[in-house]
GROMACS .gro file of C-alpha atoms in nm:
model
  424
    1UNK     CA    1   5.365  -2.962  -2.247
    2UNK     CA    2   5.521  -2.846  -1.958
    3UNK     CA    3   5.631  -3.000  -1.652
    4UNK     CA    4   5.312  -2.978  -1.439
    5UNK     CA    5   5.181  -3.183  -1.703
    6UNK     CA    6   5.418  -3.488  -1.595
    7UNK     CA    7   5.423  -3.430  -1.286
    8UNK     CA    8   4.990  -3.524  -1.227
    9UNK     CA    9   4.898  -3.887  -1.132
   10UNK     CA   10   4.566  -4.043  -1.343
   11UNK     CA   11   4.267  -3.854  -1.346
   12UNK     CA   12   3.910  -4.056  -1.315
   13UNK     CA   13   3.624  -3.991  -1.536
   14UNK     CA   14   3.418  -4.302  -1.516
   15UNK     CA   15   3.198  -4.156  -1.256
   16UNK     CA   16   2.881  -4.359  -1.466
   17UNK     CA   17   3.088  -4.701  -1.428
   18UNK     CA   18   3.140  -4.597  -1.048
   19UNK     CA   19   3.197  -4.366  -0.783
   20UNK     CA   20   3.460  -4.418  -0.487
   21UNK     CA   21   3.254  -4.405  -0.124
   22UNK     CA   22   3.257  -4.051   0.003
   23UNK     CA   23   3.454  -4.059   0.368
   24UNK     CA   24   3.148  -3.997   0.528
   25UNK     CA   25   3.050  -4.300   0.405
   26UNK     CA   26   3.330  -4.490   0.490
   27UNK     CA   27   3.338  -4.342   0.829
   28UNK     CA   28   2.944  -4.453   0.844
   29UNK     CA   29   3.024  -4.831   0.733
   30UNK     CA   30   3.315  -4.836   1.006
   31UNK     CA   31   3.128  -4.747   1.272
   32UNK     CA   32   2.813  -5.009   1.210
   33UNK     CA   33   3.092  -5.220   1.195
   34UNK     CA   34   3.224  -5.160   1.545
   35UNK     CA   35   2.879  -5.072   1.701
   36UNK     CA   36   2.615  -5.254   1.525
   37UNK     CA   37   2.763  -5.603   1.422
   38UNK     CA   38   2.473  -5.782   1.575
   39UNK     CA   39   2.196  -5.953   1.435
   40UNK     CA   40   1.895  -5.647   1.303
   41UNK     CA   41   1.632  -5.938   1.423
   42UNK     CA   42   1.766  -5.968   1.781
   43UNK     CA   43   1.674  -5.764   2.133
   44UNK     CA   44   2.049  -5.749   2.286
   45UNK     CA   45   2.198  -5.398   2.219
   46UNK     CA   46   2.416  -5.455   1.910
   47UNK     CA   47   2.091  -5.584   1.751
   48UNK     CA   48   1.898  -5.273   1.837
   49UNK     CA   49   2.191  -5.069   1.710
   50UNK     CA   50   2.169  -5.308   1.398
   51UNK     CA   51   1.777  -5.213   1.367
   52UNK     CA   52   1.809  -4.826   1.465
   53UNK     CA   53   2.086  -4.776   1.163
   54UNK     CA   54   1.871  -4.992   0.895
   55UNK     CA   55   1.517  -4.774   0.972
   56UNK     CA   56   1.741  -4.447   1.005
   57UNK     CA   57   1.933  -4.574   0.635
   58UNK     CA   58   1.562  -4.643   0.496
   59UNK     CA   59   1.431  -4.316   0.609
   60UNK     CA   60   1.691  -4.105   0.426
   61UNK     CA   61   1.629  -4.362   0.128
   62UNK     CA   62   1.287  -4.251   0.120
   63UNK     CA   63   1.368  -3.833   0.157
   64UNK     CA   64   1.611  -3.838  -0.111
   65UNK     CA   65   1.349  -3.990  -0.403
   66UNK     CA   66   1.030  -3.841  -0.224
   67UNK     CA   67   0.877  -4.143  -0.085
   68UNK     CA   68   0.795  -4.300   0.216
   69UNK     CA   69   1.021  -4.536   0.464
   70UNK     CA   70   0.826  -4.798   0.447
   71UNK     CA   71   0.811  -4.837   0.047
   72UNK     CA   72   1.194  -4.902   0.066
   73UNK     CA   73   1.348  -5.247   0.034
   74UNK     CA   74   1.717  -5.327   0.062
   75UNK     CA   75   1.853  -5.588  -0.220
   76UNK     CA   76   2.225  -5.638  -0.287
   77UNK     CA   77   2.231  -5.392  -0.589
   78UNK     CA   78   2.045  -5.269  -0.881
   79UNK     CA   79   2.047  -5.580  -1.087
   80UNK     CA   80   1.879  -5.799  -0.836
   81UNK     CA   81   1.608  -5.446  -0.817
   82UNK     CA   82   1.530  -5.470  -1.185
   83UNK     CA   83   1.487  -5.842  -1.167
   84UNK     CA   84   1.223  -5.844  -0.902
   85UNK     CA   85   1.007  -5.593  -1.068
   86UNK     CA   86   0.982  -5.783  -1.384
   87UNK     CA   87   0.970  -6.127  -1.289
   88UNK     CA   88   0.709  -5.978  -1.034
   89UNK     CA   89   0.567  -5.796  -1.300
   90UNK     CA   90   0.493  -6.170  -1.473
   91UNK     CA   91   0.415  -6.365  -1.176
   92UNK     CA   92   0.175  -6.094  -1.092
   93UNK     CA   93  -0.021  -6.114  -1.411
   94UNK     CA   94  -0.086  -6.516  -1.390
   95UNK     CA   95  -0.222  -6.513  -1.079
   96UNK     CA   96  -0.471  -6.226  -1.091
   97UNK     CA   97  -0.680  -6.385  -1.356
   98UNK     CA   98  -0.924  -6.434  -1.093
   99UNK     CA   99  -0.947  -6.071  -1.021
  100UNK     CA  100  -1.006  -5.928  -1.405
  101UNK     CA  101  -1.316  -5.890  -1.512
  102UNK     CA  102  -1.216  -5.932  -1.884
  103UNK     CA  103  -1.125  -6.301  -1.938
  104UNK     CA  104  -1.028  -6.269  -2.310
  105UNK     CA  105  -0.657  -6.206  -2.157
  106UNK     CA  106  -0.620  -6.510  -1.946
  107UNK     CA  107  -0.478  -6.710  -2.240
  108UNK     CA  108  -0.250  -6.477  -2.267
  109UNK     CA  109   0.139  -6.469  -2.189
  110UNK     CA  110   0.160  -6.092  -2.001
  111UNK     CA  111   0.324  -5.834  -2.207
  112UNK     CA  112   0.612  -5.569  -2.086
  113UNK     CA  113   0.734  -5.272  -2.291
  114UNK     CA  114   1.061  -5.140  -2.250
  115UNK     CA  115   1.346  -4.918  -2.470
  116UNK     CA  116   1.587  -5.061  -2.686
  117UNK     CA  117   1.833  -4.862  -2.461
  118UNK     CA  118   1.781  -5.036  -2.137
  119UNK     CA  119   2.084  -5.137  -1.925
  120UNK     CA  120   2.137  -5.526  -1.961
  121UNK     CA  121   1.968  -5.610  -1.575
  122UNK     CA  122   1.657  -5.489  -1.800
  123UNK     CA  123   1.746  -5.589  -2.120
  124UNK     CA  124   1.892  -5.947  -2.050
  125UNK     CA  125   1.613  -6.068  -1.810
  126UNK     CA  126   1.331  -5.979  -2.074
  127UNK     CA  127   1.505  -6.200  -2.329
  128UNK     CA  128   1.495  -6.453  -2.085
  129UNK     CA  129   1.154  -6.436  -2.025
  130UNK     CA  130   1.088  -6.401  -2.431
  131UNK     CA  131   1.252  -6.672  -2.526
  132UNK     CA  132   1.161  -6.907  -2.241
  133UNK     CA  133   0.804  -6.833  -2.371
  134UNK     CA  134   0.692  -6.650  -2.006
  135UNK     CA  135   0.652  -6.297  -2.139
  136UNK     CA  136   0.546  -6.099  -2.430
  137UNK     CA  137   0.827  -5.842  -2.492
  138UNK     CA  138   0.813  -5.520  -2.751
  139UNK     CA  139   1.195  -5.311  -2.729
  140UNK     CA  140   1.047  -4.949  -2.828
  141UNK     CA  141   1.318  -4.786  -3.073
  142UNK     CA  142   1.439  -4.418  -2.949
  143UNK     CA  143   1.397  -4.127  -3.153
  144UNK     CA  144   1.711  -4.135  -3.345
  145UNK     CA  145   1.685  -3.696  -3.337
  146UNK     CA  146   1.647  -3.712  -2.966
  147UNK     CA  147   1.779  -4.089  -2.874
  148UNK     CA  148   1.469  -4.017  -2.619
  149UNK     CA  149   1.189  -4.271  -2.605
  150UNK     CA  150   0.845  -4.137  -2.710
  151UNK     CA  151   0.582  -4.107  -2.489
  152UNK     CA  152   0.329  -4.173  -2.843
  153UNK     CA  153   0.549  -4.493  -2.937
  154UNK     CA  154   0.505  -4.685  -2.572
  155UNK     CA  155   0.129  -4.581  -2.579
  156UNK     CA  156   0.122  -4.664  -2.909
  157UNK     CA  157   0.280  -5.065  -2.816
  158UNK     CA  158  -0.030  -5.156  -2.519
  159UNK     CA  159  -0.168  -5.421  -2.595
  160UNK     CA  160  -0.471  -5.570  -2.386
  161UNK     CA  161  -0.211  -5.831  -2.182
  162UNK     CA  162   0.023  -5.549  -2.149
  163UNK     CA  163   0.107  -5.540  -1.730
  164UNK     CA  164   0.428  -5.377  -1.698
  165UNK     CA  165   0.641  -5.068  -1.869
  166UNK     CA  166   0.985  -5.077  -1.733
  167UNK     CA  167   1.222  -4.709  -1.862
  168UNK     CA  168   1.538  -4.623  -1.712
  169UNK     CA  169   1.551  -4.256  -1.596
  170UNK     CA  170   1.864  -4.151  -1.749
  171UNK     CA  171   2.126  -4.354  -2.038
  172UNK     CA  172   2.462  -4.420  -1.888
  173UNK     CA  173   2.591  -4.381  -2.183
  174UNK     CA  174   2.435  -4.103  -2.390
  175UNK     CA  175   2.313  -3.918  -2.034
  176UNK     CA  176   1.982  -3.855  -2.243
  177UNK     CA  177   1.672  -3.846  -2.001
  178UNK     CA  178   1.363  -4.019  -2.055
  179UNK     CA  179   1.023  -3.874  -2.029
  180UNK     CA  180   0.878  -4.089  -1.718
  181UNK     CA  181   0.714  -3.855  -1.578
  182UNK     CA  182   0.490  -3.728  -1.895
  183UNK     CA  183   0.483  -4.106  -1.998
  184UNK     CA  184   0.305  -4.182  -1.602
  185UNK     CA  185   0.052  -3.954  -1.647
  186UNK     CA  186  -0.074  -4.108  -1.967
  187UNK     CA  187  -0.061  -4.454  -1.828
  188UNK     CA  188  -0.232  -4.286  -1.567
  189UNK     CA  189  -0.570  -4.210  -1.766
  190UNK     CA  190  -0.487  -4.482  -1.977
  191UNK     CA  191  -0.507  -4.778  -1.684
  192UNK     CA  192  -0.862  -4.581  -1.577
  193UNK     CA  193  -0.991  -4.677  -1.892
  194UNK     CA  194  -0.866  -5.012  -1.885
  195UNK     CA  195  -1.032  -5.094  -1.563
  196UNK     CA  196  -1.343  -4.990  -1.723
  197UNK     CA  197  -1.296  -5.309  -1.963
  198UNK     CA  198  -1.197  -5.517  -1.717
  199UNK     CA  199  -0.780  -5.537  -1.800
  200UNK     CA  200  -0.471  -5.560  -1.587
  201UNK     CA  201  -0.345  -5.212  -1.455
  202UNK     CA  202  -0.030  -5.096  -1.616
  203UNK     CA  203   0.230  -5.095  -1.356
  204UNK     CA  204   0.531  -4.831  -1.457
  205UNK     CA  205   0.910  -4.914  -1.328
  206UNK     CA  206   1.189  -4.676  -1.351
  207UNK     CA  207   1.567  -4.783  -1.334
  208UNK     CA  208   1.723  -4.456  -1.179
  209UNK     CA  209   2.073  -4.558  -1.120
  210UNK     CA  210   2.210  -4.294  -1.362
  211UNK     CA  211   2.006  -4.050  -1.211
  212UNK     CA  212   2.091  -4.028  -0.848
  213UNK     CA  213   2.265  -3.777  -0.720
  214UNK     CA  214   2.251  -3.583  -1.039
  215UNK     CA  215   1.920  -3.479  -1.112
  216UNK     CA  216   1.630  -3.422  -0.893
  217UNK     CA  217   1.394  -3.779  -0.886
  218UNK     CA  218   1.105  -3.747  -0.654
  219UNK     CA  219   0.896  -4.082  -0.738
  220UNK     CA  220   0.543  -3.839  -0.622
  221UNK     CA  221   0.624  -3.629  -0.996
  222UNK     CA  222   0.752  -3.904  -1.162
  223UNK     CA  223   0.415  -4.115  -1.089
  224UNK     CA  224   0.603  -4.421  -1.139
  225UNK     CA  225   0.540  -4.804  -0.946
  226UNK     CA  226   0.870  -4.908  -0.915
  227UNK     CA  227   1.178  -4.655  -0.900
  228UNK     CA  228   1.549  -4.867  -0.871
  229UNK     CA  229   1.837  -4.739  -0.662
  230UNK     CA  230   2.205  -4.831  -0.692
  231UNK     CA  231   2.430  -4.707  -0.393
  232UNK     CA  232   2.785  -4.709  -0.649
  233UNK     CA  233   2.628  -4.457  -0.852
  234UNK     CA  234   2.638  -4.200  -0.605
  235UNK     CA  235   2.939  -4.214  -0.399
  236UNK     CA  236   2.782  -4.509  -0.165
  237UNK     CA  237   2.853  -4.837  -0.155
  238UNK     CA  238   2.773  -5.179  -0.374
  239UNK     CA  239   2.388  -5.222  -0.257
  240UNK     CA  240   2.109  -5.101  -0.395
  241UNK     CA  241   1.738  -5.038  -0.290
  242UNK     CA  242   1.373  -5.069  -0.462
  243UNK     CA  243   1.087  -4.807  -0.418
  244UNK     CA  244   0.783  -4.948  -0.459
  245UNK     CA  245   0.478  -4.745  -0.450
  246UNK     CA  246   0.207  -4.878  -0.155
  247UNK     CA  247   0.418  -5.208  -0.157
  248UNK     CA  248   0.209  -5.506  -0.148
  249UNK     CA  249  -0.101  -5.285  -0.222
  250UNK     CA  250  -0.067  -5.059  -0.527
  251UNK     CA  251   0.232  -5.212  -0.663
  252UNK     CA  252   0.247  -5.629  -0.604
  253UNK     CA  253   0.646  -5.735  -0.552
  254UNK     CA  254   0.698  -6.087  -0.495
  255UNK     CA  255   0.980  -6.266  -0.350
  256UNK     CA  256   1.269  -6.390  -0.531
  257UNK     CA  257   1.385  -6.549  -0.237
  258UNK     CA  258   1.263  -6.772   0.035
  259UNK     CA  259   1.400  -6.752   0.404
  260UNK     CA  260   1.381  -6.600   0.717
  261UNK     CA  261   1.131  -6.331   0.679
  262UNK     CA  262   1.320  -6.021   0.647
  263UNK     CA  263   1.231  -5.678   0.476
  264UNK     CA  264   0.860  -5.789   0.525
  265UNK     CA  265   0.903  -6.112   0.361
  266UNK     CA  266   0.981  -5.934   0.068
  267UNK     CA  267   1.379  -6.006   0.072
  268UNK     CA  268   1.407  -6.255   0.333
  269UNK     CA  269   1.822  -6.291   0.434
  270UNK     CA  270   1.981  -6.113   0.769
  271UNK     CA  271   2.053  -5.760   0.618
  272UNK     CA  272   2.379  -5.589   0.558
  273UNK     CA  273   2.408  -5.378   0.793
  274UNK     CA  274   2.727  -5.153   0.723
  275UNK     CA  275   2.656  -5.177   0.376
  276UNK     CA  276   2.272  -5.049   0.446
  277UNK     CA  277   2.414  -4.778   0.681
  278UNK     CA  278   2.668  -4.646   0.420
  279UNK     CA  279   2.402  -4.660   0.168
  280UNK     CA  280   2.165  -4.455   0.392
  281UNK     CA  281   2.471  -4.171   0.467
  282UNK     CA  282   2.530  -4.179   0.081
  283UNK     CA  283   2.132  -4.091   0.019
  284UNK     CA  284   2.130  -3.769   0.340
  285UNK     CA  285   2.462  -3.663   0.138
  286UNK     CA  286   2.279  -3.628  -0.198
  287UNK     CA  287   1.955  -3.480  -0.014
  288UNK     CA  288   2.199  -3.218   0.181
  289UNK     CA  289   2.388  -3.116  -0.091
  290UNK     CA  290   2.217  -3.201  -0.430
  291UNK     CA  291   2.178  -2.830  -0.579
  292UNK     CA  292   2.604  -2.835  -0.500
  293UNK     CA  293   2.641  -3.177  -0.681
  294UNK     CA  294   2.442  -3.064  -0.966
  295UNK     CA  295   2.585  -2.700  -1.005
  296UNK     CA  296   2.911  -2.824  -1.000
  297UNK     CA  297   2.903  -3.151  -1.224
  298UNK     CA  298   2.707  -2.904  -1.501
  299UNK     CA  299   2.970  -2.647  -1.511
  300UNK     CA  300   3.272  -2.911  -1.581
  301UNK     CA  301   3.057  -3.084  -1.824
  302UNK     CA  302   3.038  -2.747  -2.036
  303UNK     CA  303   3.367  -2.658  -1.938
  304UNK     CA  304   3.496  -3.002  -2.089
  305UNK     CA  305   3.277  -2.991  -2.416
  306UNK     CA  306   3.425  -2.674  -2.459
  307UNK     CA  307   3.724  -2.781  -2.454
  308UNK     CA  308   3.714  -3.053  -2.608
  309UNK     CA  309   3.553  -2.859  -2.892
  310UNK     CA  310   3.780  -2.562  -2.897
  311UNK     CA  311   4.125  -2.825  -2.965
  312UNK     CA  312   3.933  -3.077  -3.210
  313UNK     CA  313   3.725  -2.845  -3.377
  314UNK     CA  314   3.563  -3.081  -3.653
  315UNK     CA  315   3.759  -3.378  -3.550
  316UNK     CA  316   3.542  -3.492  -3.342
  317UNK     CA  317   3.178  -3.549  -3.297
  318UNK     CA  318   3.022  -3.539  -2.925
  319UNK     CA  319   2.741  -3.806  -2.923
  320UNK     CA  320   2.538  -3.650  -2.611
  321UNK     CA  321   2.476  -3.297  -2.758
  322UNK     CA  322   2.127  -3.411  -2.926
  323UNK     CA  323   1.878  -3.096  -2.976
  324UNK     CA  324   1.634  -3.080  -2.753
  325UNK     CA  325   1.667  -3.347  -2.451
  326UNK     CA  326   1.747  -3.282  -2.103
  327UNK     CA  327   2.047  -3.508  -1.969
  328UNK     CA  328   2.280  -3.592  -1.727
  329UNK     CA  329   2.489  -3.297  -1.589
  330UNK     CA  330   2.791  -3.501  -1.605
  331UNK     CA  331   2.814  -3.682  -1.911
  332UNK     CA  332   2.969  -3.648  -2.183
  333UNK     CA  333   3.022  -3.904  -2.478
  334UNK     CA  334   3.294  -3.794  -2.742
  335UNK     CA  335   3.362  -3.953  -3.100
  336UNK     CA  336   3.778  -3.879  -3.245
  337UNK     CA  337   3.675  -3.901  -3.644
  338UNK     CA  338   4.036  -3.828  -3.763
  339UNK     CA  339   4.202  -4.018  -3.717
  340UNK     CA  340   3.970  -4.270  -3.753
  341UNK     CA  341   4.017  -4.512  -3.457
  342UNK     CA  342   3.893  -4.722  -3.164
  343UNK     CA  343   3.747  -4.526  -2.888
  344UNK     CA  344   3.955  -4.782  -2.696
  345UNK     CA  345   4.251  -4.754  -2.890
  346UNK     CA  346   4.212  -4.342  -2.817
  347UNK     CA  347   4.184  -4.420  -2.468
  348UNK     CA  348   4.487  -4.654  -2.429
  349UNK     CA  349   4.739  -4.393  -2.592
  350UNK     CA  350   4.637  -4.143  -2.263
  351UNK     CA  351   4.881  -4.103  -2.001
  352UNK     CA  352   4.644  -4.002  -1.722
  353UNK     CA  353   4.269  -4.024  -1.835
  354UNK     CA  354   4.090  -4.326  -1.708
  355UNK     CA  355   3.745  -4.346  -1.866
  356UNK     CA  356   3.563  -4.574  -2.050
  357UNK     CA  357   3.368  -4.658  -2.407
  358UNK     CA  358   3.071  -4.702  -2.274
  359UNK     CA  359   2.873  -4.907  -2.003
  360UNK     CA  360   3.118  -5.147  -1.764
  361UNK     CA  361   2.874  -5.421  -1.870
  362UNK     CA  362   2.997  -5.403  -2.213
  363UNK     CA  363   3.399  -5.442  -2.118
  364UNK     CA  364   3.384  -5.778  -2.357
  365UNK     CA  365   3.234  -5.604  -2.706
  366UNK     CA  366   3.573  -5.551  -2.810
  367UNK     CA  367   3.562  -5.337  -3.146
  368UNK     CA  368   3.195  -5.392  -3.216
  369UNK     CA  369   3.029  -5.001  -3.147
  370UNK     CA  370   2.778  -4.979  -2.851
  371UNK     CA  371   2.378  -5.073  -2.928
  372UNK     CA  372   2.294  -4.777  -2.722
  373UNK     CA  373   2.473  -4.525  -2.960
  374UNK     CA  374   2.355  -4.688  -3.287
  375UNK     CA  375   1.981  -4.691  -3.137
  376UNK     CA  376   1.990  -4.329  -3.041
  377UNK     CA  377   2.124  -4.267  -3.419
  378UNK     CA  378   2.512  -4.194  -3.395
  379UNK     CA  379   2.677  -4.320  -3.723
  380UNK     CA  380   2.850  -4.619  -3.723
  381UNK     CA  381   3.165  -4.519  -3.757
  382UNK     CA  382   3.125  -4.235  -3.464
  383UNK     CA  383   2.969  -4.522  -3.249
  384UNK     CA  384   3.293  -4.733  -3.313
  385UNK     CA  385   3.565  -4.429  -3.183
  386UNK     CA  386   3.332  -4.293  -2.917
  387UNK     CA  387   3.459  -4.270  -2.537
  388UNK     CA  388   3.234  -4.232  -2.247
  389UNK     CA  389   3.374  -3.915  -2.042
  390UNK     CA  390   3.149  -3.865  -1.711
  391UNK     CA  391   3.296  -3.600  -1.421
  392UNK     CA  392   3.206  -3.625  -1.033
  393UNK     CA  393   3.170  -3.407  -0.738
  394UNK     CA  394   3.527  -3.319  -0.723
  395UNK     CA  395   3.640  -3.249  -1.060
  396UNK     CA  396   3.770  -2.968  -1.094
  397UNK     CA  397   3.872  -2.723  -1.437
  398UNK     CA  398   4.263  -2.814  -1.378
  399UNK     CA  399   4.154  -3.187  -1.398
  400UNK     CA  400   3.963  -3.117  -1.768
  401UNK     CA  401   4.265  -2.959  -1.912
  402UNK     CA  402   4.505  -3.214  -1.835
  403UNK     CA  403   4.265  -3.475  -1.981
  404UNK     CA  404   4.202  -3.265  -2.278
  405UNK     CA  405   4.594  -3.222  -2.386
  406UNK     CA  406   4.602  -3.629  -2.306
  407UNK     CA  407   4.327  -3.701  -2.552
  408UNK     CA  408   4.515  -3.465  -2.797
  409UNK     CA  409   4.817  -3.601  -2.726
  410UNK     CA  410   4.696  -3.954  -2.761
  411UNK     CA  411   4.555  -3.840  -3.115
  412UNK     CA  412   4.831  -3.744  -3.237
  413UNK     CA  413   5.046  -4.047  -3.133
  414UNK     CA  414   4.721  -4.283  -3.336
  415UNK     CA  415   4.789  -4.035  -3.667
  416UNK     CA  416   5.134  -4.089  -3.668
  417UNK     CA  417   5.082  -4.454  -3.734
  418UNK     CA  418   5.057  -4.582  -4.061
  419UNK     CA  419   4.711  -4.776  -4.055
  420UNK     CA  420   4.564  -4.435  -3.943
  421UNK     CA  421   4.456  -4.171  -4.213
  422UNK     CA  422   4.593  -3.839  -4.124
  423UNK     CA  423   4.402  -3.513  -4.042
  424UNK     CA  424   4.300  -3.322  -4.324
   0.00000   0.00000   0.00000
C-alpha cells in the first residue's frame, strides 16, 4: 500500500446511524438563532420571525413526502413519532366503542400488527403495551428469500379488534424495502368491508426514517395514515416530524403531552425553532436535489459491492443482495466468513473505516448477531461477522477503495492470529 494510503484521515460510512448537517443547514439553524430567538406564540417581531420560519419549515416538510402543511407536526425526533401513533393507535380504539356498530369487539384489548424487523421505537413500545396487558400484538415474520414482509401474511394476521398496522419503509440494516404501498391498498378495500360489519378502520403507519432522502416517499402513493420523519437521517438535524393524514379527522393522534397548546394541541411545548428551521432547509435540500442524492448514493453502492466482491471473492457473503427486493441505494451489509470473526472485531482492525454492525440502538449486543439479519434469513454465523456499510451524498469512488484495502487489510491482520482459521 502506498503512501496515499497513509496519508488519508477516517472515512465515514455510517450514513444509516447518522448524517452530519449539510452547511446549508447549519447556516439555516444560525440564522433563526440570531433572527428568530423569540417566542413562535408572540406578536413582537422576533416572534413573527419565529412563526414565519416554523410554517415555511412545515411547508417544505409537507413537499418533500407529498402532503399537505397542515398534516405536519414537529416532535423532538422519530422515537417520540412512533410512540404517538401507537399509543394513539390504543387510546383511539377504547374510546370509539361508542361509534362501532359491532359491539362483539368492545371486550376486546385493540390489536396492532407489525414486522419482526421493526426499529426498537416500534418494537420496544409494543412490548410494553403487550405485556402491560393494553394491546394485542402479532410480530409478522419476513420472508426469509426476500427478508420483505408479505402483503398475504399481514392480511392474513386481522383480526376483528385489529386498529392499527405500523411497517417501517425501509430496514436500516438490510436496506430491504417494504411493500406499503401494495399493503395500503388492500387495507384499503379491506377497512370498506369492515365498516360494512360494523369494525374499527385499520389505520396504516409507516416509519420512513431510512427512507428519506434516498428513495422517493410521497404519502398520496403510499396510502398510508401515519408516515414518521427523522431530520438525522438526512443531513438535518436531531428532530423529527409526523405526517398524519386529515389529522384529527381521518387519522385520530392524541396527545402525549399536556401544556400550552402548541402544534394544535397536538404537541403542546414552545417549539424549537432553529432546530425546526434546519429541519425544514434539510427537507427543500432533499426535494431540490433528490434524483442527485439518489444517482449518486446508487452508483457507490455498486461500485463498493463490486469491490468488495472482486478482493474477497467467496470470503465473504453480502447480506443485502436478496433476489428480488428493491432497497436502499446506499446500503450495503457485508459478512467476512474466513476468517471467521466478529463483524466488530473486523471493524476494529481498520485504520480509517468508521462504520458500524448494525443499528446504533444495538451498540450494547456485544457478540450476539443482529435479530434483523437472522429474521430476514442470514445464517447465523454470517449474522455474527456482518458489518453495516452505508455511503452518503459525498462519497466518492477514491473513498470506497481506501475502505476496501482497510477491510482487507484488517482481514488479514484477524487470520494471522491463532484463534482464527485461515483462508482456504
Amino acid at each position: 500500500m502506498g503512501d496515499n494510503y497513509l496519508q488519508h484521515s477516517k472515512i465515514y460510512l455510517d450514513y444509516n446511524a447518522t448524517t452530519p448537517p449539510a452547511e446549508e443547514v447549519v447556516e439555516t439553524v444560525k440564522e433563526a438563532l440570531r433572527e428568530a430567538w423569540g417566542n413562535p406564540s408572540s406578536s413582537y417581531t422576533a416572534g413573527c420571525r419565529a412563526k414565519q420560519l416554523i410554517d415555511l419549515a412545515r411547508a417544505h416538510l409537507a413537499k418533500m413526502v407529498g402532503g399537505k402543511p397542515e398534516d405536519v407536526i414537529f416532535t423532538s425526533g422519530g422515537t417520540e413519532a412512533n410512540n404517538m401513533v401507537l399509543f394513539s393507535a390504543v387510546e383511539h380504539f377504547n374510546t370509539a366503542s361508542n361509534e362501532r356498530q359491532n359491539k362483539s369487539v368492545d371486550w376486546a384489548l385493540p390489536h396492532i400488527i407489525t414486522s419482526n424487523v421493526e426499529h426498537d421505537s416500534v418494537a420496544l413500545p409494543l412490548l410494553h403495551l403487550q405485556k402491560s396487558q393494553k394491546a394485542e400484538v402479532t410480530f409478522v415474520p419476513v420472508c426469509s428469500v426476500t427478508g420483505r414482509v408479505k402483503v398475504e401474511d399481514v392480511i392474513s394476521a386481522l383480526r376483528p379488534n385489529t386498529c392499527l398496522v405500523s411497517i417501517m419503509l425501509a430496514n436500516n440494516e438490510t436496506g430491504f424495502l417494504m411493500p406499503v404501498g401494495e399493503l395500503s391498498r388492500c387495507l384499503d378495500s379491506i377497512s370498506r368491508e369492515r365498516h360494512a360489519q360494523g369494525l374499527t378502520k385499520v389505520l396504516l403507519h409507516t416509519d420512513a426514517a431510512q427512507a428519506l432522502g434516498k428513495v422517493e416517499v410521497d404519502v398520496q402513493e403510499l396510502g398510508v395514515n401515519y408516515l414518521t420523519i427523522v431530520g438525522h437521517k438526512f443531513y438535518g438535524p436531531r428532530i423529527g416530524a409526523l405526517y398524519v393524514k386529515g389529522l384529527g379527522n381521518l387519522s385520530p393522534l392524541l396527545p402525549m403531552f399536556r401544556g400550552g397548546g402548541q402544534e394544535r394541541n397536538f404537541r403542546p411545548g414552545t417549539e424549537n425553532t432553529p432546530m425546526i428551521a434546519g429541519l425544514g432547509k434539510a427537507a427543500e435540500l432533499v426535494s431540490l436535489n433528490f434524483t442527485a442524492y439518489e444517482d449518486h448514493m446508487r452508483s457507490i453502492r455498486d461500485y463498493l459491492e463490486q469491490r468488495l466482491m472482486a478482493v474477497f471473492k467467496d470470503r465473504i457473503r453480502i447480506n443485502s443482495q436478496f433476489s428480488g427486493p428493491e432497497r436502499l441505494p446506499n446500503t450495503c451489509n457485508v459478512s467476512l466468513l474466513k476468517p471467521a470473526v466478529l463483524g466488530r472485531d473486523w471493524l476494529s482492525h481498520c485504520q480509517y473505516l468508521q462504520a458500524s454492525v448494525g443499528a446504533a440502538c444495538h451498540s450494547d449486543r456485544e457478540d450476539s448477531p443482529s435479530p434483523v439479519l437472522l429474521n430476514s434469513g442470514v445464517p447465523w454465523d454470517a449474522a455474527r461477522s456482518a458489518v453495516r456499510l452505508s455511503v452518503g451524498r459525498e462519497t466518492s469512488k477514491e473513498d470506497i477503495d481506501l475502505i476496501v484495502r482497510d477491510l482487507e487489510q484488517s482481514a488479514e491482520l484477524l487470520s494471522r492470529k491463532p484463534s482464527c482459521p485461515a483462508w482456504n
